[in-house]
Amino acid sequence: MNSTSSSALPTAGERALVLGGGGATGNAWLIGVVAGLLEAGLNVTDADLVVGTSAGATAAAQMTGASPTALLADILAAEPPQRTEPAGHGGRPAAAVADHMARTAAVFAAASDPADMRRRMGAAAIELDAAGDPSAQERWRATVGARLPSREWPDRTLLVTAVDARTGEPVVLDRHSGVALVDAVAASTAGGPAYTVGDHRYVDGGYRSVENADLAVGHRRVLVLAPLGGRTRMPLEWGMHLAAQVEQLRASGSSVATVVPDSSSEHLLGVNAMDLSLRPAAARAGRDLGRARAAQLTEFWR
């Protein structure tokens, strides 16, 4: 099994679609935006390159394996989960989400730079895995697999981001990495305990950056969909926020367009990203925004 480093990736191409992280509601919002664009006559899933991070990795795998329209319909048709306690991450109570936020905030505050942060985050994730339920990984793999229309990598170039939990090195997984698609997505979404694939341990690709739009360097047109609005919880001087990535892309000659949630839908994302009951509303907000931006983005994309 080989992990592809970002420096070794192919960089030439015409159009790239970048799908950022953002939790359960962010995933729904991404699908909604792409479905809304498609309803208005613009298909962005024909990109030469698709980059997916965390929830965006799930969305990328979903939308390269099934119609965004069908995926949106599934979200809207799903019965909202009955909430018996405050909403939380992946069905966990809000207290667990608060604990996760506090734990990661402490790592960000203690780290001296991005490499140090990733090493610390990886070490913490390995500790969580060692202290947790041994069957948790298989349950997570089954959960991720159930979300994917296909467990086969698409023929087009799909890059899924993760971070090596042992070394802190960013990695990029694709169909040539020797990692099954379901494992790549499970690794990219491993925001808590480390996820094991063979001899490797991984944590969430969002610890490289929330969007990882810089992986599209070399493409003439780059469309970035950012459920978290391009913000970052990490120090701005680290350059991991979306504006820094866009600047890098434009400096390399790419034309870049970004789509972020409007003010009327921000409450569905971010701090509420793990509230499964908000997924239909987030998907509808994304669809409406996709429709509204379609004319502008059609000129950009084509």
mmCIF file of N, CA, C and O in Angstrom, residues 90-125:
data_model
loop_
_atom_site.group_PDB
_atom_site.id
_atom_site.type_symbol
_atom_site.label_atom_id
_atom_site.label_comp_id
_atom_site.label_asym_id
_atom_site.label_seq_id
_atom_site.Cartn_x
_atom_site.Cartn_y
_atom_site.Cartn_z
ATOM 1 N N GLY A 90 -21.884 12.158 15.154
ATOM 2 C CA GLY A 90 -22.130 10.771 14.774
ATOM 3 C C GLY A 90 -23.070 10.054 15.716
ATOM 4 O O GLY A 90 -22.964 8.857 15.936
ATOM 5 N N GLY A 91 -24.038 10.773 16.323
ATOM 6 C CA GLY A 91 -24.981 10.156 17.233
ATOM 7 C C GLY A 91 -24.572 10.253 18.683
ATOM 8 O O GLY A 91 -25.322 9.872 19.566
ATOM 9 N N ARG A 92 -23.360 10.734 18.960
ATOM 10 C CA ARG A 92 -22.934 10.901 20.340
ATOM 11 C C ARG A 92 -23.572 12.155 20.928
ATOM 12 O O ARG A 92 -23.911 13.086 20.204
ATOM 13 N N PRO A 93 -23.738 12.233 22.239
ATOM 14 C CA PRO A 93 -24.346 13.403 22.845
ATOM 15 C C PRO A 93 -23.485 14.647 22.679
ATOM 16 O O PRO A 93 -22.286 14.572 22.414
ATOM 17 N N ALA A 94 -24.144 15.820 22.855
ATOM 18 C CA ALA A 94 -23.449 17.083 22.656
ATOM 19 C C ALA A 94 -22.233 17.199 23.559
ATOM 20 O O ALA A 94 -21.250 17.862 23.204
ATOM 21 N N ALA A 95 -22.263 16.569 24.731
ATOM 22 C CA ALA A 95 -21.113 16.623 25.638
ATOM 23 C C ALA A 95 -19.877 16.033 24.981
ATOM 24 O O ALA A 95 -18.755 16.523 25.188
ATOM 25 N N ALA A 96 -20.055 14.980 24.186
ATOM 26 C CA ALA A 96 -18.917 14.370 23.503
ATOM 27 C C ALA A 96 -18.361 15.311 22.441
ATOM 28 O O ALA A 96 -17.148 15.386 22.226
ATOM 29 N N VAL A 97 -19.249 16.033 21.758
ATOM 30 C CA VAL A 97 -18.802 17.007 20.768
ATOM 31 C C VAL A 97 -18.032 18.124 21.458
ATOM 32 O O VAL A 97 -16.966 18.556 20.996
ATOM 33 N N ALA A 98 -18.557 18.608 22.575
ATOM 34 C CA ALA A 98 -17.872 19.664 23.322
ATOM 35 C C ALA A 98 -16.500 19.206 23.785
ATOM 36 O O ALA A 98 -15.517 19.962 23.734
ATOM 37 N N ASP A 99 -16.412 17.947 24.212
ATOM 38 C CA ASP A 99 -15.125 17.399 24.645
ATOM 39 C C ASP A 99 -14.145 17.341 23.484
ATOM 40 O O ASP A 99 -12.957 17.681 23.626
ATOM 41 N N HIS A 100 -14.644 16.917 22.326
ATOM 42 C CA HIS A 100 -13.803 16.866 21.124
ATOM 43 C C HIS A 100 -13.298 18.260 20.759
ATOM 44 O O HIS A 100 -12.107 18.449 20.456
ATOM 45 N N MET A 101 -14.178 19.254 20.796
ATOM 46 C CA MET A 101 -13.786 20.620 20.450
ATOM 47 C C MET A 101 -12.744 21.148 21.428
ATOM 48 O O MET A 101 -11.768 21.796 21.028
ATOM 49 N N ALA A 102 -12.938 20.863 22.712
ATOM 50 C CA ALA A 102 -11.984 21.327 23.720
ATOM 51 C C ALA A 102 -10.635 20.638 23.550
ATOM 52 O O ALA A 102 -9.569 21.269 23.662
ATOM 53 N N ARG A 103 -10.672 19.333 23.271
ATOM 54 C CA ARG A 103 -9.427 18.575 23.117
ATOM 55 C C ARG A 103 -8.632 19.068 21.913
ATOM 56 O O ARG A 103 -7.409 19.265 21.999
ATOM 57 N N THR A 104 -9.312 19.274 20.789
ATOM 58 C CA THR A 104 -8.602 19.736 19.598
ATOM 59 C C THR A 104 -8.144 21.179 19.747
ATOM 60 O O THR A 104 -7.056 21.538 19.277
ATOM 61 N N ALA A 105 -8.936 22.019 20.415
ATOM 62 C CA ALA A 105 -8.524 23.400 20.640
ATOM 63 C C ALA A 105 -7.244 23.461 21.461
ATOM 64 O O ALA A 105 -6.358 24.296 21.211
ATOM 65 N N ALA A 106 -7.126 22.564 22.433
ATOM 66 C CA ALA A 106 -5.915 22.519 23.252
ATOM 67 C C ALA A 106 -4.701 22.135 22.409
ATOM 68 O O ALA A 106 -3.599 22.670 22.600
ATOM 69 N N VAL A 107 -4.891 21.218 21.477
ATOM 70 C CA VAL A 107 -3.794 20.823 20.590
ATOM 71 C C VAL A 107 -3.382 21.995 19.707
ATOM 72 O O VAL A 107 -2.188 22.289 19.547
ATOM 73 N N PHE A 108 -4.365 22.695 19.132
ATOM 74 C CA PHE A 108 -4.048 23.842 18.281
ATOM 75 C C PHE A 108 -3.272 24.897 19.067
ATOM 76 O O PHE A 108 -2.310 25.482 18.566
ATOM 77 N N ALA A 109 -3.689 25.139 20.297
ATOM 78 C CA ALA A 109 -3.054 26.170 21.111
ATOM 79 C C ALA A 109 -1.631 25.790 21.500
ATOM 80 O O ALA A 109 -0.751 26.659 21.612
ATOM 81 N N ALA A 110 -1.382 24.500 21.716
ATOM 82 C CA ALA A 110 -0.067 24.060 22.179
ATOM 83 C C ALA A 110 0.934 23.909 21.048
ATOM 84 O O ALA A 110 2.150 23.977 21.281
ATOM 85 N N ALA A 111 0.446 23.709 19.824
ATOM 86 C CA ALA A 111 1.335 23.412 18.705
ATOM 87 C C ALA A 111 2.099 24.645 18.245
ATOM 88 O O ALA A 111 1.588 25.772 18.252
ATOM 89 N N SER A 112 3.327 24.430 17.797
ATOM 90 C CA SER A 112 4.169 25.529 17.331
ATOM 91 C C SER A 112 3.994 25.815 15.851
ATOM 92 O O SER A 112 4.280 26.923 15.386
ATOM 93 N N ASP A 113 3.537 24.831 15.103
ATOM 94 C CA ASP A 113 3.344 24.993 13.667
ATOM 95 C C ASP A 113 2.452 23.848 13.178
ATOM 96 O O ASP A 113 2.112 22.949 13.955
ATOM 97 N N PRO A 114 2.057 23.861 11.892
ATOM 98 C CA PRO A 114 1.159 22.806 11.404
ATOM 99 C C PRO A 114 1.724 21.396 11.568
ATOM 100 O O PRO A 114 0.986 20.471 11.918
ATOM 101 N N ALA A 115 3.018 21.218 11.324
ATOM 102 C CA ALA A 115 3.602 19.877 11.449
ATOM 103 C C ALA A 115 3.527 19.388 12.891
ATOM 104 O O ALA A 115 3.194 18.224 13.157
ATOM 105 N N ASP A 116 3.800 20.275 13.829
ATOM 106 C CA ASP A 116 3.719 19.923 15.241
ATOM 107 C C ASP A 116 2.284 19.601 15.628
ATOM 108 O O ASP A 116 2.008 18.645 16.359
ATOM 109 N N MET A 117 1.343 20.400 15.120
ATOM 110 C CA MET A 117 -0.073 20.159 15.405
ATOM 111 C C MET A 117 -0.505 18.791 14.909
ATOM 112 O O MET A 117 -1.183 18.039 15.617
ATOM 113 N N ARG A 118 -0.095 18.431 13.712
ATOM 114 C CA ARG A 118 -0.515 17.138 13.150
ATOM 115 C C ARG A 118 0.085 15.972 13.927
ATOM 116 O O ARG A 118 -0.578 14.956 14.135
ATOM 117 N N ARG A 119 1.337 16.118 14.350
ATOM 118 C CA ARG A 119 1.942 15.059 15.159
ATOM 119 C C ARG A 119 1.201 14.901 16.487
ATOM 120 O O ARG A 119 0.920 13.781 16.928
ATOM 121 N N ARG A 120 0.885 16.006 17.118
ATOM 122 C CA ARG A 120 0.162 15.965 18.385
ATOM 123 C C ARG A 120 -1.238 15.372 18.193
ATOM 124 O O ARG A 120 -1.707 14.569 19.007
ATOM 125 N N MET A 121 -1.906 15.780 17.106
ATOM 126 C CA MET A 121 -3.254 15.277 16.853
ATOM 127 C C MET A 121 -3.219 13.780 16.572
ATOM 128 O O MET A 121 -4.088 13.019 17.031
ATOM 129 N N GLY A 122 -2.205 13.343 15.831
ATOM 130 C CA GLY A 122 -2.075 11.918 15.547
ATOM 131 C C GLY A 122 -1.830 11.109 16.806
ATOM 132 O O GLY A 122 -2.432 10.049 17.011
ATOM 133 N N ALA A 123 -0.953 11.618 17.668
ATOM 134 C CA ALA A 123 -0.668 10.913 18.919
ATOM 135 C C ALA A 123 -1.909 10.815 19.785
ATOM 136 O O ALA A 123 -2.186 9.767 20.392
ATOM 137 N N ALA A 124 -2.678 11.905 19.853
ATOM 138 C CA ALA A 124 -3.912 11.889 20.642
ATOM 139 C C ALA A 124 -4.920 10.903 20.064
ATOM 140 O O ALA A 124 -5.628 10.199 20.803
ATOM 141 N N ALA A 125 -4.990 10.830 18.725
ATOM 142 C CA ALA A 125 -5.936 9.918 18.072
ATOM 143 C C ALA A 125 -5.547 8.466 18.321
ATOM 144 O O ALA A 125 -6.410 7.601 18.504
#
